Each structure stands twice: as C-alpha cells, then as structure tokens.
mmCIF file of C-alpha atoms in Angstrom:
data_model
loop_
_atom_site.group_PDB
_atom_site.id
_atom_site.type_symbol
_atom_site.label_atom_id
_atom_site.label_comp_id
_atom_site.label_asym_id
_atom_site.label_seq_id
_atom_site.Cartn_x
_atom_site.Cartn_y
_atom_site.Cartn_z
ATOM 1 C CA UNK O 53 0.000 0.000 0.000
ATOM 2 C CA UNK O 54 0.939 3.627 -0.355
ATOM 3 C CA UNK O 55 0.774 4.564 3.301
ATOM 4 C CA UNK O 56 0.735 3.255 6.861
ATOM 5 C CA UNK O 57 -2.335 1.141 7.482
ATOM 6 C CA UNK O 58 -3.846 0.394 10.886
ATOM 7 C CA UNK O 59 -6.644 -1.930 11.880
ATOM 8 C CA UNK O 60 -9.186 -1.934 13.253
ATOM 9 C CA UNK O 61 -10.120 1.756 12.914
ATOM 10 C CA UNK O 62 -12.395 1.527 15.921
ATOM 11 C CA UNK O 63 -12.450 -0.933 18.808
ATOM 12 C CA UNK O 64 -14.806 -1.059 21.754
ATOM 13 C CA UNK O 65 -13.627 -3.328 24.550
ATOM 14 C CA UNK O 66 -15.182 -4.248 27.845
ATOM 15 C CA UNK O 67 -13.014 -3.507 30.848
ATOM 16 C CA UNK O 68 -10.755 -6.468 31.474
ATOM 17 C CA UNK O 69 -10.767 -7.647 27.859
ATOM 18 C CA UNK O 70 -7.526 -8.088 25.884
ATOM 19 C CA UNK O 71 -7.114 -6.226 22.569
ATOM 20 C CA UNK O 72 -4.667 -6.390 19.674
ATOM 21 C CA UNK O 73 -4.028 -3.471 17.340
ATOM 22 C CA UNK O 74 -2.286 -3.965 14.011
ATOM 23 C CA UNK O 75 0.037 -1.715 12.031
ATOM 24 C CA UNK O 76 1.227 -2.230 8.448
ATOM 25 C CA UNK O 77 4.086 0.232 7.839
ATOM 26 C CA UNK O 78 5.226 1.550 4.501
ATOM 27 C CA UNK O 79 7.147 -1.180 2.688
ATOM 28 C CA UNK O 80 10.873 -0.935 3.301
ATOM 29 C CA UNK O 81 10.625 1.383 6.295
ATOM 30 C CA UNK O 82 13.018 0.215 8.963
ATOM 31 C CA UNK O 83 11.724 2.334 11.848
ATOM 32 C CA UNK O 84 8.304 1.854 13.435
ATOM 33 C CA UNK O 85 6.865 3.844 16.326
ATOM 34 C CA UNK O 86 3.694 3.511 18.403
ATOM 35 C CA UNK O 87 2.082 6.545 20.004
ATOM 36 C CA UNK O 88 -0.931 7.043 22.266
ATOM 37 C CA UNK O 89 -3.090 10.127 21.691
ATOM 38 C CA UNK O 90 -5.631 11.036 24.366
ATOM 39 C CA UNK O 91 -8.542 13.292 23.426
ATOM 40 C CA UNK O 92 -7.372 16.868 22.914
ATOM 41 C CA UNK O 93 -3.707 16.016 23.486
ATOM 42 C CA UNK O 94 -0.627 15.479 21.392
ATOM 43 C CA UNK O 95 0.606 11.963 20.624
ATOM 44 C CA UNK O 96 2.799 10.419 23.317
ATOM 45 C CA UNK O 97 5.601 7.988 22.506
ATOM 46 C CA UNK O 98 5.063 4.366 23.529
ATOM 47 C CA UNK O 99 7.699 2.229 21.832
ATOM 48 C CA UNK O 100 10.156 2.008 18.915
ATOM 49 C CA UNK O 101 11.261 -0.809 16.620
ATOM 50 C CA UNK O 102 14.213 -0.929 14.276
ATOM 51 C CA UNK O 103 13.347 -3.847 12.005
ATOM 52 C CA UNK O 104 12.307 -6.617 14.422
ATOM 53 C CA UNK O 105 14.264 -5.257 17.386
ATOM 54 C CA UNK O 106 12.366 -3.311 20.017
ATOM 55 C CA UNK O 107 14.996 -0.740 20.937
ATOM 56 C CA UNK O 108 12.928 1.471 23.208
ATOM 57 C CA UNK O 109 9.819 0.634 25.198
ATOM 58 C CA UNK O 110 10.200 3.332 27.811
ATOM 59 C CA UNK O 111 6.841 4.906 26.985
ATOM 60 C CA UNK O 112 4.686 1.851 27.590
ATOM 61 C CA UNK O 113 2.498 2.860 30.537
ATOM 62 C CA UNK O 114 2.363 -0.524 32.262
ATOM 63 C CA UNK O 115 3.228 -4.182 31.880
ATOM 64 C CA UNK O 116 -0.246 -4.696 30.424
ATOM 65 C CA UNK O 117 1.071 -3.156 27.198
ATOM 66 C CA UNK O 118 3.132 -5.320 24.864
ATOM 67 C CA UNK O 119 4.318 -4.721 21.301
ATOM 68 C CA UNK O 120 5.985 -6.939 18.756
ATOM 69 C CA UNK O 121 7.254 -6.841 15.178
ATOM 70 C CA UNK O 122 8.501 -10.414 14.655
ATOM 71 C CA UNK O 123 9.446 -10.204 10.969
ATOM 72 C CA UNK O 124 10.416 -6.562 10.833
ATOM 73 C CA UNK O 125 7.323 -5.400 8.964
ATOM 74 C CA UNK O 126 3.830 -5.707 10.517
ATOM 75 C CA UNK O 127 3.599 -4.741 14.183
ATOM 76 C CA UNK O 128 1.015 -5.542 16.822
ATOM 77 C CA UNK O 129 0.311 -3.594 19.994
ATOM 78 C CA UNK O 130 -1.417 -5.727 22.598
ATOM 79 C CA UNK O 131 -3.150 -4.435 25.691
ATOM 80 C CA UNK O 132 -4.117 -6.948 28.338
ATOM 81 C CA UNK O 133 -6.927 -6.508 30.871
ATOM 82 C CA UNK O 134 -7.966 -3.161 29.395
ATOM 83 C CA UNK O 135 -8.970 -0.349 31.732
ATOM 84 C CA UNK O 136 -10.936 2.835 31.094
ATOM 85 C CA UNK O 137 -7.792 4.963 31.155
ATOM 86 C CA UNK O 138 -6.526 3.022 28.142
ATOM 87 C CA UNK O 139 -9.198 4.715 26.001
ATOM 88 C CA UNK O 140 -7.336 6.732 23.373
ATOM 89 C CA UNK O 141 -6.291 6.754 19.736
ATOM 90 C CA UNK O 142 -3.271 4.536 19.114
ATOM 91 C CA UNK O 143 -1.134 5.800 16.251
ATOM 92 C CA UNK O 144 1.552 3.937 14.390
ATOM 93 C CA UNK O 145 4.256 5.721 12.380
ATOM 94 C CA UNK O 146 7.034 4.458 10.148
ATOM 95 C CA UNK O 147 10.115 6.073 8.668
ATOM 96 C CA UNK O 148 13.274 5.267 6.790
ATOM 97 C CA UNK O 149 16.419 5.065 8.849
ATOM 98 C CA UNK O 150 19.428 6.889 7.529
ATOM 99 C CA UNK O 151 21.713 6.058 10.412
ATOM 100 C CA UNK O 152 23.440 8.254 12.927
ATOM 101 C CA UNK O 153 21.269 10.927 14.420
ATOM 102 C CA UNK O 154 19.483 12.047 11.261
ATOM 103 C CA UNK O 155 15.710 11.910 11.270
ATOM 104 C CA UNK O 156 13.564 11.344 8.238
ATOM 105 C CA UNK O 157 9.858 12.044 7.952
ATOM 106 C CA UNK O 158 7.609 9.871 10.084
ATOM 107 C CA UNK O 159 4.440 8.825 8.240
ATOM 108 C CA UNK O 160 1.448 8.183 10.469
ATOM 109 C CA UNK O 161 -1.400 5.755 10.104
ATOM 110 C CA UNK O 162 -4.990 6.849 10.716
ATOM 111 C CA UNK O 163 -4.939 5.258 14.137
ATOM 112 C CA UNK O 164 -7.137 2.894 16.084
ATOM 113 C CA UNK O 165 -9.643 4.554 18.392
ATOM 114 C CA UNK O 166 -9.957 2.322 21.453
ATOM 115 C CA UNK O 167 -12.886 2.836 23.795
ATOM 116 C CA UNK O 168 -12.980 0.794 26.997
ATOM 117 C CA UNK O 169 -16.420 0.549 28.582
ATOM 118 C CA UNK R 1408 13.472 13.570 29.072
ATOM 119 C CA UNK R 1409 12.416 16.125 26.501
ATOM 120 C CA UNK R 1410 9.546 18.514 27.281
ATOM 121 C CA UNK R 1411 7.829 20.537 24.550
ATOM 122 C CA UNK R 1412 5.545 23.453 25.381
ATOM 123 C CA UNK R 1413 3.235 24.889 22.706
ATOM 124 C CA UNK R 1414 1.271 28.148 22.631
ATOM 125 C CA UNK R 1415 -1.426 29.191 22.118
ATOM 126 C CA UNK R 1416 -3.812 26.285 22.602
ATOM 127 C CA UNK R 1417 -6.397 28.015 20.379
ATOM 128 C CA UNK R 1418 -5.794 30.643 17.705
ATOM 129 C CA UNK R 1419 -8.509 32.382 15.717
ATOM 130 C CA UNK R 1420 -7.510 34.593 12.776
ATOM 131 C CA UNK R 1421 -9.318 36.271 9.910
ATOM 132 C CA UNK R 1422 -8.958 34.655 6.513
ATOM 133 C CA UNK R 1423 -5.993 36.211 4.734
ATOM 134 C CA UNK R 1424 -4.188 37.175 7.949
ATOM 135 C CA UNK R 1425 -1.069 35.468 9.308
ATOM 136 C CA UNK R 1426 -0.918 32.914 12.102
ATOM 137 C CA UNK R 1427 2.039 32.215 14.391
ATOM 138 C CA UNK R 1428 2.389 29.228 16.714
ATOM 139 C CA UNK R 1429 5.291 28.997 19.148
ATOM 140 C CA UNK R 1430 7.021 26.070 20.834
ATOM 141 C CA UNK R 1431 9.831 25.681 23.320
ATOM 142 C CA UNK R 1432 11.862 22.567 24.079
ATOM 143 C CA UNK R 1433 14.032 21.580 27.004
ATOM 144 C CA UNK R 1434 16.653 19.137 25.708
ATOM 145 C CA UNK R 1435 19.547 20.899 23.974
ATOM 146 C CA UNK R 1436 20.425 17.584 22.261
ATOM 147 C CA UNK R 1437 17.222 17.722 20.189
ATOM 148 C CA UNK R 1438 18.064 18.386 16.559
ATOM 149 C CA UNK R 1439 14.922 17.719 14.548
ATOM 150 C CA UNK R 1440 11.731 19.783 14.763
ATOM 151 C CA UNK R 1441 8.734 18.790 12.626
ATOM 152 C CA UNK R 1442 5.295 20.361 12.485
ATOM 153 C CA UNK R 1443 2.219 18.211 11.916
ATOM 154 C CA UNK R 1444 -1.298 19.189 10.859
ATOM 155 C CA UNK R 1445 -4.144 17.004 12.082
ATOM 156 C CA UNK R 1446 -7.714 17.417 10.869
ATOM 157 C CA UNK R 1447 -10.522 15.994 12.965
ATOM 158 C CA UNK R 1448 -10.471 12.206 12.928
ATOM 159 C CA UNK R 1449 -7.521 12.027 10.552
ATOM 160 C CA UNK R 1450 -3.864 11.150 10.778
ATOM 161 C CA UNK R 1451 -1.178 13.731 11.607
ATOM 162 C CA UNK R 1452 0.521 14.890 8.414
ATOM 163 C CA UNK R 1453 3.921 16.544 8.215
ATOM 164 C CA UNK R 1454 3.726 20.059 6.806
ATOM 165 C CA UNK R 1455 7.272 21.267 7.381
ATOM 166 C CA UNK R 1456 10.340 20.328 9.389
ATOM 167 C CA UNK R 1457 13.644 21.913 10.321
ATOM 168 C CA UNK R 1458 16.940 20.565 11.530
ATOM 169 C CA UNK R 1459 19.214 22.276 14.007
ATOM 170 C CA UNK R 1460 21.817 23.221 11.431
ATOM 171 C CA UNK R 1461 19.481 25.822 9.884
ATOM 172 C CA UNK R 1462 17.614 28.785 11.351
ATOM 173 C CA UNK R 1463 14.735 29.141 8.941
ATOM 174 C CA UNK R 1464 12.918 27.160 6.289
ATOM 175 C CA UNK R 1465 10.088 28.214 4.003
ATOM 176 C CA UNK R 1466 7.646 26.333 1.800
ATOM 177 C CA UNK R 1467 5.156 28.576 -0.002
ATOM 178 C CA UNK R 1468 2.849 30.052 2.692
ATOM 179 C CA UNK R 1469 4.466 28.121 5.536
ATOM 180 C CA UNK R 1470 7.719 28.938 7.311
ATOM 181 C CA UNK R 1471 9.468 27.679 10.416
ATOM 182 C CA UNK R 1472 12.141 29.459 12.427
ATOM 183 C CA UNK R 1473 14.477 27.935 15.000
ATOM 184 C CA UNK R 1474 16.445 29.633 17.762
ATOM 185 C CA UNK R 1475 18.777 27.006 19.226
ATOM 186 C CA UNK R 1476 20.156 29.305 21.894
ATOM 187 C CA UNK R 1477 16.735 30.085 23.301
ATOM 188 C CA UNK R 1478 15.429 26.580 22.498
ATOM 189 C CA UNK R 1479 12.343 27.753 20.729
ATOM 190 C CA UNK R 1480 10.856 27.359 17.266
ATOM 191 C CA UNK R 1481 7.838 28.829 15.558
ATOM 192 C CA UNK R 1482 5.446 28.094 12.712
ATOM 193 C CA UNK R 1483 4.304 30.961 10.510
ATOM 194 C CA UNK R 1484 1.385 30.650 8.100
ATOM 195 C CA UNK R 1485 0.722 33.612 5.806
ATOM 196 C CA UNK R 1486 -2.406 34.421 3.779
ATOM 197 C CA UNK R 1487 -4.451 31.933 5.777
ATOM 198 C CA UNK R 1488 -7.232 30.044 4.024
ATOM 199 C CA UNK R 1489 -10.259 28.111 5.363
ATOM 200 C CA UNK R 1490 -8.513 24.793 4.630
ATOM 201 C CA UNK R 1491 -5.769 25.767 7.088
ATOM 202 C CA UNK R 1492 -8.249 25.191 9.938
ATOM 203 C CA UNK R 1493 -6.953 22.187 11.925
ATOM 204 C CA UNK R 1494 -4.919 21.259 14.990
ATOM 205 C CA UNK R 1495 -1.195 21.855 14.583
ATOM 206 C CA UNK R 1496 1.421 20.007 16.627
ATOM 207 C CA UNK R 1497 5.079 20.846 17.041
ATOM 208 C CA UNK R 1498 7.531 18.117 18.009
ATOM 209 C CA UNK R 1499 11.181 17.617 18.868
ATOM 210 C CA UNK R 1500 13.554 14.672 18.589
ATOM 211 C CA UNK R 1501 17.223 13.836 19.088
ATOM 212 C CA UNK R 1502 17.138 11.808 15.904
ATOM 213 C CA UNK R 1503 17.634 8.179 14.903
ATOM 214 C CA UNK R 1504 15.775 5.895 17.277
ATOM 215 C CA UNK R 1505 14.520 8.739 19.433
ATOM 216 C CA UNK R 1506 10.762 9.153 19.170
ATOM 217 C CA UNK R 1507 9.046 12.472 18.699
ATOM 218 C CA UNK R 1508 7.988 14.476 21.762
ATOM 219 C CA UNK R 1509 4.905 16.474 20.829
ATOM 220 C CA UNK R 1510 3.432 19.687 22.138
ATOM 221 C CA UNK R 1511 -0.198 19.691 23.229
ATOM 222 C CA UNK R 1512 -1.390 21.219 19.969
ATOM 223 C CA UNK R 1513 -2.891 24.466 18.702
ATOM 224 C CA UNK R 1514 -6.415 24.566 17.345
ATOM 225 C CA UNK R 1515 -6.232 27.045 14.462
ATOM 226 C CA UNK R 1516 -9.552 28.535 13.400
ATOM 227 C CA UNK R 1517 -9.760 30.597 10.212
ATOM 228 C CA UNK R 1518 -12.680 33.010 10.343
ATOM 229 C CA UNK R 1519 -14.253 33.776 6.925
#
C-alpha cells in the first residue's frame, strides 16, 4: 500500500478484555513507532522498533502493554486486561532510517480509536 | 526527558491574515523539529520540518524558524485560508531511534 495502514479503525472493549491493534508500515521502512493520543492532546511515545528489534519501550504505561514486530514489517500492539484509562487513539508511524542521528519524515497511520467501557 | 511546550492552545484569525504558533523545548540535544497538521479524525501529516543546522525554512505560505540558543521554534502561516483550519502540533527529537515528543497542539480557526 501507499501509506501506513492500521486496523481496526475503531475498537470497543469491555473492561478487562484483551485487545490487539495492528500496524502495516510503509514497505521498506526500517523504523516503526507507536504513540498514544488522548482526546485533545498530542501523541505520546510508547515504543520504537528498528526492524524486528524493540529498541525502546520506555513509553509503555504498564506491563499490560506489549508490542511486537517479529518479521520486521507488521507490528502488533497488545493491551491486556484493558482499563478505562486506556481509552485513546493509538497511532503507528514508520520512517526510513538513515543512520546516525538524522531523522527522516515519520508517516502516520490513521490510528485505532480504542474505547474501553 | 524532553519537554515541549506549545502556545497558544487556540488561535482564531481572519482569513488572509497570518498565524504564528510557538514552541519551546528543554533538551539541547534535540536536533529535529517537525510540524504536523491534524484534521478531525484524521492522521497527523507533516507540513514542514527543520533541523538544528538551519535557522529558517520556508515552503510557499508556511515557514518555520528555530532559535537554538533560546530553544524555541515557531510556525508561521501567511495568507491563511479556510482549509488551514486544523490542529497543529510541534515536536522535537534527538534523531535516529529517538521518538518524537509532541506539544499539546494548537487549534487554528480561520474566520471567513
């Protein structure tokens, strides 16, 4: 596809239910980021992958949050035993990696809006 | 860690006037400063970015300025149009594997 694709677009979960959110990055993009965006706020960093390696997971809010990217392309963000405070839009972004400290543009998916009831 | 402050939270301007949004950052190691536009229910889209080796960058009606000494950067939109109405986010990063730290956003409203 031409851009970053996320599914599902919307997810309603009952409190205590486990959810899995999927991200298909742009083909060939080495870097993949997950962000959490609460209503009326800016996105907040959750975790970063370089290919299949999870290099930074410092933003994950609790051990109920788990992310993987086993083959270095598609990534899944899993939230166990969901709670109301997990309600937010979860954004995935991918970018090329040029090495060193140089950033390239991060392309965002449309996000998954998670509502925990 | 990095902290990015963004002002104002809401900005209303008359169509055709200019709009300025300001951000400050705390980590002097940050070297990449993108601006994203997000329309309601849509994905953030990059509109312009600047790296710390330049002080100003312009793309048609949009310009960004960076003051590394003061650790602040600004977005300037001239000749505003109704389609400029959206939420704008500034962000900062140290590059490479470092994720973006976003400001809280500015809701720009263009009055006809």
